[in-house]
CSV table of C-alpha atoms in Angstrom, one decimal:
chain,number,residue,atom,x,y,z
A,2,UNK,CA,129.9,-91.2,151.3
A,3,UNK,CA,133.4,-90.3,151.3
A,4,UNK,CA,136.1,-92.7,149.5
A,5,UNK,CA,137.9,-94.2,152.4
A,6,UNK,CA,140.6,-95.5,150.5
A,7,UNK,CA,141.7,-92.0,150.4
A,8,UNK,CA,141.7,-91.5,153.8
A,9,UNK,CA,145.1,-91.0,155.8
A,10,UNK,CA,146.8,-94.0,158.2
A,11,UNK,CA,145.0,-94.7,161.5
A,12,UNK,CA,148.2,-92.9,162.7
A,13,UNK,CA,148.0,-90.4,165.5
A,14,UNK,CA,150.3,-87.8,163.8
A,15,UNK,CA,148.2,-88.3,161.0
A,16,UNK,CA,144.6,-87.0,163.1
A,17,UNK,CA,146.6,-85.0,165.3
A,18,UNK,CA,145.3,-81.4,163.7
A,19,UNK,CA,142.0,-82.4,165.2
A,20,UNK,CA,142.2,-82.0,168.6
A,21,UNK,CA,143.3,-78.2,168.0
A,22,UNK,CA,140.5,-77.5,165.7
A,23,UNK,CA,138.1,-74.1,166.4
A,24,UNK,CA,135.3,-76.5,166.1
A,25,UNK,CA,135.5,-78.9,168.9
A,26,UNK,CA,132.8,-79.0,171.0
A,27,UNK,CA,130.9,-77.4,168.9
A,28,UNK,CA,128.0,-79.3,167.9
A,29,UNK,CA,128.1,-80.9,164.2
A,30,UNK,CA,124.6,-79.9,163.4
A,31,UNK,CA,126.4,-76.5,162.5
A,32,UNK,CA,129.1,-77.7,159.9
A,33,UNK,CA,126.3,-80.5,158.4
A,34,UNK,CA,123.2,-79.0,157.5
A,35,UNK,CA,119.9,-81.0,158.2
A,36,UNK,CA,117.5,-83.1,155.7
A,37,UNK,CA,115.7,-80.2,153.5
A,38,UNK,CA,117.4,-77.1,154.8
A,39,UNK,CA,117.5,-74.7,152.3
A,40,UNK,CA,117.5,-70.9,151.3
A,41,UNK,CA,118.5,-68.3,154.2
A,42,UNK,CA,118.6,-71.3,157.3
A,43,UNK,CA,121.3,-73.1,155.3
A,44,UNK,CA,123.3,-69.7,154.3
A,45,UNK,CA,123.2,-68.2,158.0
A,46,UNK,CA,124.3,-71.9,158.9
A,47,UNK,CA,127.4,-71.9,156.8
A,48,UNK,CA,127.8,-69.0,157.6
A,49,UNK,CA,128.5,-69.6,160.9
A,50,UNK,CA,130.4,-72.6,160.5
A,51,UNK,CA,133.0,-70.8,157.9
A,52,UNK,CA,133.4,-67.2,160.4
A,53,UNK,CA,134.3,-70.6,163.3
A,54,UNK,CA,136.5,-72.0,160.4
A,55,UNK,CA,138.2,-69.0,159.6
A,56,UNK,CA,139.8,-68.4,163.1
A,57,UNK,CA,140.8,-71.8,163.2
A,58,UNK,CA,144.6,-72.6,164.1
A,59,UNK,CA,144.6,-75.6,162.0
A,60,UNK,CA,142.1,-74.3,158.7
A,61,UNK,CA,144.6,-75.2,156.5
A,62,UNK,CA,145.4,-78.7,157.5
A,63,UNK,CA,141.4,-79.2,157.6
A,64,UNK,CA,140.7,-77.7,154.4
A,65,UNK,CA,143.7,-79.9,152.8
A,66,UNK,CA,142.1,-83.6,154.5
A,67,UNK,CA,138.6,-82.8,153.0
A,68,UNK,CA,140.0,-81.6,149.4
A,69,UNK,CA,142.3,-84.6,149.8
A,70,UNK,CA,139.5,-87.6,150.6
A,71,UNK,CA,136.7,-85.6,148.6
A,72,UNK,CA,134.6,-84.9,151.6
A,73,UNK,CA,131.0,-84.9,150.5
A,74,UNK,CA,129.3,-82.8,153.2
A,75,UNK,CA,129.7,-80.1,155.4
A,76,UNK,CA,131.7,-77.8,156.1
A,77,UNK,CA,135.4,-78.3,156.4
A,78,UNK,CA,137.7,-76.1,156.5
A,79,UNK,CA,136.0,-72.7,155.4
A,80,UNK,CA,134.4,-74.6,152.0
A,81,UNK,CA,130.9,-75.9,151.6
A,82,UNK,CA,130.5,-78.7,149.7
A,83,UNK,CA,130.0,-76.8,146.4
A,84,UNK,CA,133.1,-75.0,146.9
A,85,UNK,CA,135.3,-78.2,147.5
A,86,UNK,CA,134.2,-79.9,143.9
A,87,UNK,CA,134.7,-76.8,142.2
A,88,UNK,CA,138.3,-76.3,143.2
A,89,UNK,CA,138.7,-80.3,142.5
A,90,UNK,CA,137.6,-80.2,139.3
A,91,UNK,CA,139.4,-77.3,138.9
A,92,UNK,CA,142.4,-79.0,140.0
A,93,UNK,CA,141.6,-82.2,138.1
A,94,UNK,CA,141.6,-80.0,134.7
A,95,UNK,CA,144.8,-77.8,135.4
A,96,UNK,CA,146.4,-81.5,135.8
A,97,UNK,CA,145.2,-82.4,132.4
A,98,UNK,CA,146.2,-79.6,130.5
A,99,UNK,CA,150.0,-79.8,132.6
């Protein structure tokens, strides 16, 4: 489960990205993959999901909430779950060495 004391204010300006996102209407079951998908299903479903993310008008603002609240699933913003804790711990070291 995400840590929600990450998350932004329950302020609209705060959510507002949302409602311009590529993927709205689109149904979720693309962007979180099902219990035991694996192998090609689960890379021709990211797949999908990221080409969607990509031509997003607000990728960047998505991809900046998930790094920011350590989304745990899905796909946000053009990264898989994999790719979002690399480039945190990434992150987290570059801090440490300063």
């Amino acid at each position: 489960m995400a840590e929600i004391t990450r998350l932004p204010k329950p302020v609209t300006t705060e959510w507002e990205w949302q409602t311009k996102g590529s993927c709205r209407g689109v149904d979720s079951v693309v962007f979180f993959h099902p219990d035991a998908e694996r192998g090609p299903a689960r890379a021709a479903r990211e797949a999908r999901a990221k080409a969607i993310c990509r031509a997003c008008p607000v990728l960047e603002q998505c991809r900046e909430h998930a790094l920011s609240v350590q989304e745990p699933y899905g796909i946000w913003g053009a990264m898989g779950e994999g790719e979002r804790r690399a480039l945190i711990a990434h992150r987290r070291r570059q801090i440490r060495v300063g």
